[in-house]
CSV table of C-alpha atoms in Angstrom, one decimal:
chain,number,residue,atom,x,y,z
A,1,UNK,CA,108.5,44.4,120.2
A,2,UNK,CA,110.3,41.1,120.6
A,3,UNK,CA,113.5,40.1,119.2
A,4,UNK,CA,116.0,37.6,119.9
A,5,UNK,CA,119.2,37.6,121.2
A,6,UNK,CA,121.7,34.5,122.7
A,7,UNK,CA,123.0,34.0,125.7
A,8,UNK,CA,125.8,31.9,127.3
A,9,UNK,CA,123.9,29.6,130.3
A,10,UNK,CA,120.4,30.0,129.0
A,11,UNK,CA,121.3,30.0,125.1
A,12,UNK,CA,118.4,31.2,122.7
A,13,UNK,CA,116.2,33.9,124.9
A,14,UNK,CA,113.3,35.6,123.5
A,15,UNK,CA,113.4,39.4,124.0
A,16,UNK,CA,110.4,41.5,124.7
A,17,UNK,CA,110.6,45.4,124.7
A,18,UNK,CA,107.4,46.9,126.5
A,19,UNK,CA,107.0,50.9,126.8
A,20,UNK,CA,105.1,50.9,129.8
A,21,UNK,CA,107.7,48.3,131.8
A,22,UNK,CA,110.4,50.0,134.2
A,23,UNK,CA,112.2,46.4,135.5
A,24,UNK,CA,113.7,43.4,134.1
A,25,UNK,CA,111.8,40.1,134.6
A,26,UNK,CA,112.0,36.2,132.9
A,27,UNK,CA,110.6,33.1,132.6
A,28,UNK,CA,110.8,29.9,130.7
A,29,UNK,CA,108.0,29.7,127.7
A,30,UNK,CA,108.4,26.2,125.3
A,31,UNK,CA,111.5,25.3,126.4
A,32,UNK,CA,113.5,28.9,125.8
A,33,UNK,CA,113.2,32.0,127.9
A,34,UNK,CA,111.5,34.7,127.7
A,35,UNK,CA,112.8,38.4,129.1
A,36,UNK,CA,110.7,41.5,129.3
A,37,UNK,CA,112.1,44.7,129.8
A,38,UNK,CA,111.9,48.5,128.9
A,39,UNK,CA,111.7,49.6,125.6
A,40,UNK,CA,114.9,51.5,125.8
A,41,UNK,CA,117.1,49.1,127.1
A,42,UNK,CA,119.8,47.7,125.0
A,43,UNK,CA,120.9,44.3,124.0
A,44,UNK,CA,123.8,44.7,126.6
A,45,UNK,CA,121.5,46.5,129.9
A,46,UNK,CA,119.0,42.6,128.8
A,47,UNK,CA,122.4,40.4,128.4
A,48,UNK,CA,123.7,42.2,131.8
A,49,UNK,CA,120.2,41.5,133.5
A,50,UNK,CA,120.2,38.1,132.5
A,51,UNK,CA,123.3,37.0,134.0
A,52,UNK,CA,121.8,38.6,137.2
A,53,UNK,CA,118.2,36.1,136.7
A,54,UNK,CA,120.0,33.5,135.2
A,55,UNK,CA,120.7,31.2,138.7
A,56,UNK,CA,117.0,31.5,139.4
A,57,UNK,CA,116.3,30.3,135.8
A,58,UNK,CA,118.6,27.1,135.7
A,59,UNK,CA,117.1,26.2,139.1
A,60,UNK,CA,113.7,26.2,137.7
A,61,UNK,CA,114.5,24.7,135.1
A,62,UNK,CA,116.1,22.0,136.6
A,63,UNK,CA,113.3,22.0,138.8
A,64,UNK,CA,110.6,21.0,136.4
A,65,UNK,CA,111.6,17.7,136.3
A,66,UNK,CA,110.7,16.9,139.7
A,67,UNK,CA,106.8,18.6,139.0
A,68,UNK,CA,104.4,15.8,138.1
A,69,UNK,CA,102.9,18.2,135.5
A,70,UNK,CA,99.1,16.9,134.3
A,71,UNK,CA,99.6,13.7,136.3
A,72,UNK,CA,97.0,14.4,139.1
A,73,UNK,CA,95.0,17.1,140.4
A,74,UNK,CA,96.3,20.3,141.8
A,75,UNK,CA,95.0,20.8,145.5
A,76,UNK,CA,94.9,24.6,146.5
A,77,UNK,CA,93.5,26.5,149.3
A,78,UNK,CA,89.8,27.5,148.2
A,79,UNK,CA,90.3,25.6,144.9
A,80,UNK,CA,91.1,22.1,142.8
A,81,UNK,CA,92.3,21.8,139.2
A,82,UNK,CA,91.1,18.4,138.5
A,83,UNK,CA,93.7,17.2,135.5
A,84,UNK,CA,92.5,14.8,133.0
A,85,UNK,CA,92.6,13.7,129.5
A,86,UNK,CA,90.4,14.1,126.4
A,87,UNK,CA,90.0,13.0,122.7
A,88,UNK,CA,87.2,15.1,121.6
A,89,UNK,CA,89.9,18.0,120.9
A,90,UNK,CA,93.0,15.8,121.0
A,91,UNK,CA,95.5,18.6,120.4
A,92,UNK,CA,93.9,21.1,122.5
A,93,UNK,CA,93.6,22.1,126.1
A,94,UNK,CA,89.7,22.3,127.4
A,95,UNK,CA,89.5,24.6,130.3
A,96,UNK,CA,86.3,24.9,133.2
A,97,UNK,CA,87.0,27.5,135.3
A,98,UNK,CA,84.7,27.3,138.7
A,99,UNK,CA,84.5,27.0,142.2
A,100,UNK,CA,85.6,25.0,143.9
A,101,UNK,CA,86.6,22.5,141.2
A,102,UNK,CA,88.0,23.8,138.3
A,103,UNK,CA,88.5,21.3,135.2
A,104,UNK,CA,91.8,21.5,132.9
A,105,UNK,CA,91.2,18.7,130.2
A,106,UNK,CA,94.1,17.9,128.2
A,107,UNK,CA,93.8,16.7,124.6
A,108,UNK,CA,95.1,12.9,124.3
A,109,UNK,CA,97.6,13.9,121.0
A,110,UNK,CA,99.4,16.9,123.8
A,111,UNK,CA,102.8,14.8,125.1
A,112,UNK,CA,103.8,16.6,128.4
A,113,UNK,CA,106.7,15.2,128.5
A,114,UNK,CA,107.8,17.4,125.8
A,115,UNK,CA,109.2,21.3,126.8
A,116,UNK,CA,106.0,22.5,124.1
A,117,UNK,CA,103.4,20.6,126.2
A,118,UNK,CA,104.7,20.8,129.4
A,119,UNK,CA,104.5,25.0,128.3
A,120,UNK,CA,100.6,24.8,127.3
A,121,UNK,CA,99.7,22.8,130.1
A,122,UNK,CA,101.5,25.6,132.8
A,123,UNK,CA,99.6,28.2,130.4
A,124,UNK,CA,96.0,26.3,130.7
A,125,UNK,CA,96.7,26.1,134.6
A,126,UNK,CA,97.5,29.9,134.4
A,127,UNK,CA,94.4,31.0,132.8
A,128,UNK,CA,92.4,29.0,135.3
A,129,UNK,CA,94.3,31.3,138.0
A,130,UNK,CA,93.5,34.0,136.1
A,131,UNK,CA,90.3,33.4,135.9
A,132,UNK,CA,89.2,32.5,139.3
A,133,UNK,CA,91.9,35.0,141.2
A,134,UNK,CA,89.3,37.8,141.8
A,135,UNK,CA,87.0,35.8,143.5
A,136,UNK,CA,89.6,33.6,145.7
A,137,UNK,CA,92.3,36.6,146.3
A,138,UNK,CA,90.6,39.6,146.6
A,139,UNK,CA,87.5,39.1,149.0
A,140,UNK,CA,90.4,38.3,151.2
A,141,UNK,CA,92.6,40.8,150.7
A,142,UNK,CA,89.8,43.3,151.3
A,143,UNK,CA,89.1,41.5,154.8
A,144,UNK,CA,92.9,41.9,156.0
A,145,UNK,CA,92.8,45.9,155.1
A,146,UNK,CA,89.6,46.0,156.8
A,147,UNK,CA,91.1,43.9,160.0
A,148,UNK,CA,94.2,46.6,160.0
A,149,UNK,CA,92.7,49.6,159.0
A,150,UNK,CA,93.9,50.2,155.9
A,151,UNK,CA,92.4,51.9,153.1
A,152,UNK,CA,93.8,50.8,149.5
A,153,UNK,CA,92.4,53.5,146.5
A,154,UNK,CA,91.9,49.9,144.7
A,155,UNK,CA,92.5,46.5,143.9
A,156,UNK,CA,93.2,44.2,140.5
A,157,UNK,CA,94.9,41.3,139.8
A,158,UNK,CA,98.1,41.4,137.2
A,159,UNK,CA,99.7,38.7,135.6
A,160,UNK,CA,103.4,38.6,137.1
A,161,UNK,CA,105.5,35.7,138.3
A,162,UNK,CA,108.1,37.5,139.8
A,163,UNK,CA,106.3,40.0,141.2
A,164,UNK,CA,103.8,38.8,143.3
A,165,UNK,CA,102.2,41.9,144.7
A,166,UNK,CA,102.6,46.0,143.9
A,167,UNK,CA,101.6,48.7,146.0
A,168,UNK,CA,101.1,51.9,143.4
A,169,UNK,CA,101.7,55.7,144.6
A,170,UNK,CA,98.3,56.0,144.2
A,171,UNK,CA,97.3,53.6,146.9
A,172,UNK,CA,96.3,50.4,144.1
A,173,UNK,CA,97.2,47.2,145.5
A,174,UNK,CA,98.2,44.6,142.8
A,175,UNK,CA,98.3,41.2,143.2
A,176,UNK,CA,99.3,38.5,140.8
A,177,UNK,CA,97.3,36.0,139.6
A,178,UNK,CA,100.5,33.4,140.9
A,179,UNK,CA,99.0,33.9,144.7
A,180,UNK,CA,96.2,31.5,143.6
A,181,UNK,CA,99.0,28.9,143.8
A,182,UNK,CA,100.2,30.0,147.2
A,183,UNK,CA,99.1,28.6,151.0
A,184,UNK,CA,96.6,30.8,152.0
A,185,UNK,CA,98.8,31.9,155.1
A,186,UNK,CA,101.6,32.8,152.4
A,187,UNK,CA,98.8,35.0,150.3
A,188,UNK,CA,98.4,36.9,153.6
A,189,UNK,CA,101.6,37.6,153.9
A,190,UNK,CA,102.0,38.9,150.3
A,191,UNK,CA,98.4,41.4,151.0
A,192,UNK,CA,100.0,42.4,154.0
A,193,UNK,CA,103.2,43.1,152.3
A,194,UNK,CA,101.3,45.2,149.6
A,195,UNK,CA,99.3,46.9,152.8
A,196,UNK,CA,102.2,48.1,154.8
A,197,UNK,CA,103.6,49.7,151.3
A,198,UNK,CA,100.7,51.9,151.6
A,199,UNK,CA,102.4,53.6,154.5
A,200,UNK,CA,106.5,53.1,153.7
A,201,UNK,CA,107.1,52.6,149.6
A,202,UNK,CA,110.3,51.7,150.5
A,203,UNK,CA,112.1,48.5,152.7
A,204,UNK,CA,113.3,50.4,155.4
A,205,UNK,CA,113.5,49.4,159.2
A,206,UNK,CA,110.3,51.5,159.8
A,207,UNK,CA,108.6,49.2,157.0
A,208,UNK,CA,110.2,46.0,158.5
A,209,UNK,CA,108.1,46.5,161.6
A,210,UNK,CA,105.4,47.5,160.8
A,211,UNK,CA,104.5,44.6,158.9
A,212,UNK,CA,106.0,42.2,161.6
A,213,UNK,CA,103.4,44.0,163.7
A,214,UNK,CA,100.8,43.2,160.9
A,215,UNK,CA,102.1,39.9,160.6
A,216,UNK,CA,101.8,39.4,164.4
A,217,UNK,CA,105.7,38.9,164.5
A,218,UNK,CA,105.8,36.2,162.0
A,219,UNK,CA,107.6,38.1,158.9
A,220,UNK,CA,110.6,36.4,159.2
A,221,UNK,CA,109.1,33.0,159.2
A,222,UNK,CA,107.1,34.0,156.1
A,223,UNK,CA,109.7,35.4,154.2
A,224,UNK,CA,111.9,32.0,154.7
A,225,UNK,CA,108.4,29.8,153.9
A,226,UNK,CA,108.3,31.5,150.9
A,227,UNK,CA,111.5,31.1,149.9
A,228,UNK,CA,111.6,27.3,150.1
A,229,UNK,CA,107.7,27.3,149.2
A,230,UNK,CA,107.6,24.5,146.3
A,231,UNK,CA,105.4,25.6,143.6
A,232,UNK,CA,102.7,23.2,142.3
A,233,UNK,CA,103.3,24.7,138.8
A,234,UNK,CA,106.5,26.9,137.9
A,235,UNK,CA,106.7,30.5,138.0
C-alpha cells in the first residue's frame, strides 16, 4: 500500500506499507523518496524514522551531483556496463545483460540531467545487477563458506540497498544485488559478515572476532573502506 505523506528536510516522501517488512528503509526514486516500512506502522513511527535516515539521504543526494551518471562505462570487478546512446527507442532504456560486458543503451530523447532520467538510468543499471548477481556473487560466496567451513542452508540474492547482506534463522544467506557494485575484497567482507551470523545472530564481542579471525584481522579496515567506499551508482 503506498501513500504519501510530507516531511520537513526531505519534503514530499512516498510511503510504502509491506506485510512481510519488519525495519524501516529509504531511498531516492525520481527525484522524491521513497520509505518502506511495516504495514502497521503509523504516519508518526515513518515521520520518526525518517528524521533518523534523513542525514544519509541529503548526503546522497547531494552526492549525485558529483556521479557522472551515463557519461562512460562502469568498470566493476568481474564485469563492465558499457553506457551508450541510441535512437532506435529514443525514450527507452535497451538493456544486454552478459559476461563480462554488459550493454545499458540509453534512448537519445532520455535527458540525465533531469532527477526522472537520472532515476531510469540507476534503475536500468540495477536490473543489469540484478540480472548478472547470481553468477558474479554467489559462485564466490559459496567458495569463502567452503574455505571456512561453513555450511549456509541456502543462498539468493534480494534487492536491498541498505541492507547488503542477511543471515536468516534458518541458515539462508542473502545478499543484495548492490554487492555487484562493490570491490570484490569489500563483497568478501559482506559474505563473511553473513557467514559468521550463522554462528552469533547478534553483534556481540564473540561475533566481532570471529569474523576478524575470518577476515584475517582485517575487519576494522573493511568496515572503515566501506564506509568511505564511493558508489559508482547511488544506493
Amino acid at each position: 500500500m503506498q501513500t504519501r505523506l510530507s516531511h520537513q528536510c526531505l519534503g514530499e516522501v512516498d510511503v510504502v506499507r509491506r506485510r512481510n517488512s519488519s525495519r524501516f528503509s529509504a531511498c531516492w526514486r525520481g527525484g522524491r523518496v521513497r520509505v518502506t516500512g511495516p504495514f502497521y506502522a503509523s504516519d508518526g513511527q515513518f515521520v520518526k524514522a525518517l528524521d533518523s535516515l534523513a542525514p544519509r539521504l541529503l548526503r546522497s543526494r547531494d552526492a549525485l551531483a558529483d556521479i557522472p551518471l551515463g557519461k562512460s562505462d562502469i568498470v566493476l570487478d568481474g564485469l563492465t556496463v558499457a553506457v551508450s546512446r541510441q535512437s532506435l527507442h529514443p525514450r527507452s532504456v535497451a538493456l544486454s545483460p552478459a559476461l563480462p560486458v554488459a550493454g545499458v543503451s540509453v534512448g537519445c530523447d532520455i535527458d540525465l540531467g533531469t532527477a526522472a532520467g537520472r532515476d531510469l538510468f540507476i534503475r536500468s543499471v540495477r536490473a543489469v545487477a540484478r540480472k548478472l548477481a547470481p553468477q558474479i556473487l554467489l559462485p564466490r560466496a559459496r567458495e569463502i563458506a567452503h574455505e571456512l567451513g561453513c555450511e549456509p542452508s541456502g543462498w539468493s540474492i534480494s534487492r536491498g540497498s541498505t541492507v547488503l547482506g542477511k543471515c536468516f534463522r534458518s541458515g539462508h544467506i542473502s545478499l543484495s544485488e548492490m554487492c555487484v557494485f562493490l570491490s570484490a575484497r569489500l563483497r568478501d567482507y559482506i559474505v563473511c559478515h553473513e557467514l559468521a551470523h550463522l554462528t552469533y545472530m547478534d553483534h556481540s564481542e564473540s561475533f566481532h572476532r570471529l569474523l576478524d579471525t575470518y577476515l584475517g584481522g582485517e575487519e576494522r579496515h573493511l568496515v572503515n573502506e566501506l564506509k568511505n567506499y564511493r558508489w559508482p551508482i547511488p544506493r
